[in-house]
Amino acid sequence: MLLKKETSVFRTAVFRITVWYVMIFFFALITIYVSSRIILSSSNIKMIDNILLQESNNLISDLNDGGLKKIKSEMQEDAQKEGLKKVFYRLLSKESTEIFTSNLNEWQHMDYKTMNDLIKRSLDGNIVYRTIYFKDKKLNTRVITREVDDGKYVLQIGRVIHENQEMIERYDNIFGWIVVIMMLCGTVLGWRVTKKTIAPVERITQTALKIGNEGFTHRVKKGNEGEEIDRLADAFNNMLDRIEILMFDLRDVTDNIAHDLKTPVTRIKTIAETSMLNISDSEGAYDGYEVILEECDHLTNIINTILDISEADAGLKEINVSKVDLVSLVKKGYELFSPVAEDKGVLLKFSCAFETIAVSIDDRRLQRIISNLLDNAIKFTGQKGNVIIEIDKSDEYAEIIVKDTGIGIKEEELEHIFEKFYRVESSRSTPGSGLGLTWVRSMITAMGGTISVKSEFGKGSTFILRIPLNLSA
Ligand code: ADP
C-alpha cells in the first residue's frame, strides 16, 4: 500500500535546512555590517580628531605669535567661516573661567559640567577628545580640550560630526537593501541547493514506496550528486538484491517444505483411513501403524534438520568441543558404511598416512557429517564403483576427502547442491530430502571449517572437508 502522508512544507527537511541557511546568511551579513560600521565611524572620528588637532595647533601658534588678541580674532574668523552652527571655540583659564568664546548662540544646550570636567582632565598636559551629544541639534559633536601656554589657558574646540552621520545613514540605507536582496537570493539559493542535496533521499524513499507497492524489481537510480550518494544508492541496491535473493530462497524453501511434507502426510492419512475401515483386521492395522510411525519419524527428521540448520546459521548452535583423534573417528565411519557399500556392490576404501591427528571438535556432529558424505557417495555410485575416504594434513588444517566414481554433478548444478532442498534432476529418483549437504555445510562452518566440492559429470565427485588446526588441539 502506498503511504501518501500529507506533509506540511514547514516540517520538511528542505524547509528546515533552508531556514538554517538563511539564518546563517543573515547573521554573517549582520556581523559584516556591525564590524564595517565600527570601522567606518572610528575612521571618521579619527579624521575629525586630526582636523581638531590641526586647528588647535594653528590657534596655539597664533597665540604665540600675536598674543590673546591674535588668537581671539582667528577664533572669531574661523567660526564665521566654518559656520556658527557647526563649530565653537572657547579659550578659558585653568579655573574654567571663560576668557573668550566664539558666538555660542547656536550651542544653548552646552553641558558646562561635562565641559569643565574635560578641562580638569587636560590640565596635566593631556589632549582630551570626547564625543558629546547635543540634544537640541540631535547630533554628536567632537570636542578637543588641551592646555595652551604651559597650562596658563585651556583651549576647547567643538565640531559637529554632521556630514559623517549623513554618510553613515546613506551607508545604512544601502546596506539595508543589500541585506534584503542577499536574503532573498540566500533563500532561493538555499532552497535549491538543499532540494538538490536531498534529492537522492527522495529517490530512495520513492523506490522504497514502489517496492512496497509493486515488488522487488525496482532499484535506486544513480544521479551525479557525488560519491557518497552513489555509495548510499549502491548500499541500498545491494541490500535490496540480498533481500530479493532471501525472499526467493524463502519462497523456494516454503515450496519445498510444502512439497516434502505433503507426501508423508498424505500417506499417513491414507493409512489411517484404511486402518479405520479394516478395524477388525488387527494385523493390517499393526502394519499401518508401523508405516505411520515411520512417516512421522521422517517428518520429525526433516523438521529437526531445518531447525538445526537455522540455529547453526544464526550462530546459536551449541557446539560441544572435545579433543578427539580424527583418524579413529573417520575409520569408525568407514567401518560403519563398509557393509552398506558391500551390499550395493561398491568398493569402499580408507586411506591415511597418519597414525593419529588430534583435533578439538564436536565429534558427534563430525561423525554425522562424515556419514552424510559417505551415504551420498555410496548412494550415487553404481555397482563396481569405488568410494575412497582419505585423511590429509598440512600445517594449518586437516582434510577429510570423500571421493567417488559415481554419477557426478553438472557444473551448473554444482553451485546449488548446498542449498536447502536442492536435488539434482537426475538423482530425484533416489531417496533423500535435499537437506543433507545444507546441514553438513552449516555444521562445518559453525565449527570453523569449510567444505568444497569438485565433480565431473558421469565420472564422479570429490567432497573436501577442511578443519583448521589452529582451532584444534
Ligand atoms: P539428498 O538427501 O538428496 O542426498 P543432499 O543435500 O545430501 O540431499 O544432496 C543434494 C543433492 O546433491 C543430491 O540430491 C544429489 O543430487 C547431489 N549429490 C550429493 N552428493 C553427491 C555425490 N556424491 N554424487 C553425485 N551427486 C551428489
PDB file of N, CA and C and ligand atoms in Angstrom, residues 376-377 379-380 404 407-409 417 422-424 427 431-438 461 463, ligand 1:
ATOM      1  N   ASN A 376      25.937 -40.332   0.718  1.00  0.00           N
ATOM      2  CA  ASN A 376      25.730 -39.784  -0.637  1.00  0.00           C
ATOM      3  C   ASN A 376      26.639 -40.475  -1.648  1.00  0.00           C
ATOM      4  N   ALA A 377      27.926 -40.603  -1.274  1.00  0.00           N
ATOM      5  CA  ALA A 377      28.903 -41.175  -2.207  1.00  0.00           C
ATOM      6  C   ALA A 377      28.473 -42.586  -2.631  1.00  0.00           C
ATOM      7  N   LYS A 379      25.435 -43.854  -2.312  1.00  0.00           N
ATOM      8  CA  LYS A 379      24.105 -43.775  -2.944  1.00  0.00           C
ATOM      9  C   LYS A 379      24.214 -43.417  -4.438  1.00  0.00           C
ATOM     10  N   PHE A 380      25.148 -42.486  -4.757  1.00  0.00           N
ATOM     11  CA  PHE A 380      25.244 -42.004  -6.146  1.00  0.00           C
ATOM     12  C   PHE A 380      26.357 -42.685  -6.950  1.00  0.00           C
ATOM     13  N   ASP A 404      34.334 -40.295  -4.991  1.00  0.00           N
ATOM     14  CA  ASP A 404      33.619 -41.453  -5.564  1.00  0.00           C
ATOM     15  C   ASP A 404      33.742 -41.450  -7.078  1.00  0.00           C
ATOM     16  N   ILE A 407      27.952 -40.904 -10.288  1.00  0.00           N
ATOM     17  CA  ILE A 407      27.288 -40.245 -11.439  1.00  0.00           C
ATOM     18  C   ILE A 407      27.826 -38.832 -11.706  1.00  0.00           C
ATOM     19  N   GLY A 408      28.449 -38.225 -10.707  1.00  0.00           N
ATOM     20  CA  GLY A 408      28.994 -36.873 -10.882  1.00  0.00           C
ATOM     21  C   GLY A 408      27.888 -35.818 -10.950  1.00  0.00           C
ATOM     22  N   ILE A 409      28.306 -34.565 -10.930  1.00  0.00           N
ATOM     23  CA  ILE A 409      27.313 -33.463 -10.914  1.00  0.00           C
ATOM     24  C   ILE A 409      27.706 -32.469 -11.999  1.00  0.00           C
ATOM     25  N   ILE A 417      24.054 -27.376  -4.947  1.00  0.00           N
ATOM     26  CA  ILE A 417      23.802 -28.598  -4.158  1.00  0.00           C
ATOM     27  C   ILE A 417      23.810 -28.360  -2.647  1.00  0.00           C
ATOM     28  N   TYR A 422      17.677 -28.688  -2.344  1.00  0.00           N
ATOM     29  CA  TYR A 422      18.077 -28.814  -3.749  1.00  0.00           C
ATOM     30  C   TYR A 422      18.478 -30.251  -4.047  1.00  0.00           C
ATOM     31  N   ARG A 423      17.921 -30.792  -5.113  1.00  0.00           N
ATOM     32  CA  ARG A 423      18.287 -32.146  -5.552  1.00  0.00           C
ATOM     33  C   ARG A 423      18.511 -32.094  -7.052  1.00  0.00           C
ATOM     34  N   VAL A 424      19.642 -32.656  -7.477  1.00  0.00           N
ATOM     35  CA  VAL A 424      19.958 -32.661  -8.905  1.00  0.00           C
ATOM     36  C   VAL A 424      18.883 -33.471  -9.635  1.00  0.00           C
ATOM     37  N   SER A 427      19.014 -37.174  -9.978  1.00  0.00           N
ATOM     38  CA  SER A 427      19.033 -38.027  -8.774  1.00  0.00           C
ATOM     39  C   SER A 427      17.721 -37.984  -8.006  1.00  0.00           C
ATOM     40  N   PRO A 431      16.216 -41.989  -2.927  1.00  0.00           N
ATOM     41  CA  PRO A 431      15.615 -41.395  -1.730  1.00  0.00           C
ATOM     42  C   PRO A 431      16.480 -40.268  -1.167  1.00  0.00           C
ATOM     43  N   GLY A 432      15.859 -39.331  -0.551  1.00  0.00           N
ATOM     44  CA  GLY A 432      16.607 -38.198   0.028  1.00  0.00           C
ATOM     45  C   GLY A 432      15.712 -36.972   0.136  1.00  0.00           C
ATOM     46  N   SER A 433      16.168 -36.003   0.909  1.00  0.00           N
ATOM     47  CA  SER A 433      15.339 -34.813   1.116  1.00  0.00           C
ATOM     48  C   SER A 433      15.974 -33.549   0.570  1.00  0.00           C
ATOM     49  N   GLY A 434      17.239 -33.623   0.190  1.00  0.00           N
ATOM     50  CA  GLY A 434      17.924 -32.415  -0.297  1.00  0.00           C
ATOM     51  C   GLY A 434      18.370 -31.512   0.842  1.00  0.00           C
ATOM     52  N   LEU A 435      18.377 -32.038   2.057  1.00  0.00           N
ATOM     53  CA  LEU A 435      18.794 -31.214   3.211  1.00  0.00           C
ATOM     54  C   LEU A 435      20.168 -31.610   3.739  1.00  0.00           C
ATOM     55  N   GLY A 436      20.636 -32.816   3.350  1.00  0.00           N
ATOM     56  CA  GLY A 436      21.884 -33.353   3.916  1.00  0.00           C
ATOM     57  C   GLY A 436      23.075 -32.414   3.757  1.00  0.00           C
ATOM     58  N   LEU A 437      23.344 -31.973   2.523  1.00  0.00           N
ATOM     59  CA  LEU A 437      24.534 -31.142   2.289  1.00  0.00           C
ATOM     60  C   LEU A 437      24.384 -29.745   2.905  1.00  0.00           C
ATOM     61  N   THR A 438      23.145 -29.258   2.953  1.00  0.00           N
ATOM     62  CA  THR A 438      22.917 -27.946   3.598  1.00  0.00           C
ATOM     63  C   THR A 438      23.291 -28.070   5.072  1.00  0.00           C
ATOM     64  N   SER A 461      32.592 -37.588  -8.029  1.00  0.00           N
ATOM     65  CA  SER A 461      32.678 -36.329  -7.256  1.00  0.00           C
ATOM     66  C   SER A 461      33.662 -36.477  -6.105  1.00  0.00           C
ATOM     67  N   PHE A 463      34.332 -34.575  -2.344  1.00  0.00           N
ATOM     68  CA  PHE A 463      33.958 -33.586  -1.314  1.00  0.00           C
ATOM     69  C   PHE A 463      35.135 -33.457  -0.340  1.00  0.00           C
TER      70      PHE A 463
HETATM   71  P1  ADP B   1      19.897 -35.819  -0.613  1.00  0.00           P
HETATM   72  O1  ADP B   1      19.081 -36.140   0.566  1.00  0.00           O
HETATM   73  O2  ADP B   1      19.104 -35.651  -1.857  1.00  0.00           O
HETATM   74  O3  ADP B   1      21.075 -36.697  -0.780  1.00  0.00           O
HETATM   75  P2  ADP B   1      21.880 -33.807  -0.162  1.00  0.00           P
HETATM   76  O4  ADP B   1      21.745 -32.412   0.318  1.00  0.00           O
HETATM   77  O5  ADP B   1      22.763 -34.701   0.600  1.00  0.00           O
HETATM   78  O6  ADP B   1      20.427 -34.353  -0.310  1.00  0.00           O
HETATM   79  O7  ADP B   1      22.409 -33.699  -1.641  1.00  0.00           O
HETATM   80  C1  ADP B   1      21.835 -32.790  -2.539  1.00  0.00           C
HETATM   81  C2  ADP B   1      21.976 -33.301  -3.962  1.00  0.00           C
HETATM   82  O8  ADP B   1      23.346 -33.240  -4.341  1.00  0.00           O
HETATM   83  C3  ADP B   1      21.613 -34.729  -4.117  1.00  0.00           C
HETATM   84  O9  ADP B   1      20.230 -34.868  -4.329  1.00  0.00           O
HETATM   85  C4  ADP B   1      22.407 -35.122  -5.341  1.00  0.00           C
HETATM   86  O10 ADP B   1      21.707 -34.728  -6.499  1.00  0.00           O
HETATM   87  C5  ADP B   1      23.660 -34.294  -5.219  1.00  0.00           C
HETATM   88  N1  ADP B   1      24.785 -35.084  -4.641  1.00  0.00           N
HETATM   89  C6  ADP B   1      25.213 -35.096  -3.373  1.00  0.00           C
HETATM   90  N2  ADP B   1      26.265 -35.914  -3.219  1.00  0.00           N
HETATM   91  C7  ADP B   1      26.531 -36.435  -4.418  1.00  0.00           C
HETATM   92  C8  ADP B   1      27.506 -37.334  -4.932  1.00  0.00           C
HETATM   93  N3  ADP B   1      28.439 -37.870  -4.149  1.00  0.00           N
HETATM   94  N4  ADP B   1      27.458 -37.639  -6.247  1.00  0.00           N
HETATM   95  C9  ADP B   1      26.547 -37.097  -7.032  1.00  0.00           C
HETATM   96  N5  ADP B   1      25.588 -36.234  -6.629  1.00  0.00           N
HETATM   97  C10 ADP B   1      25.582 -35.892  -5.346  1.00  0.00           C
END
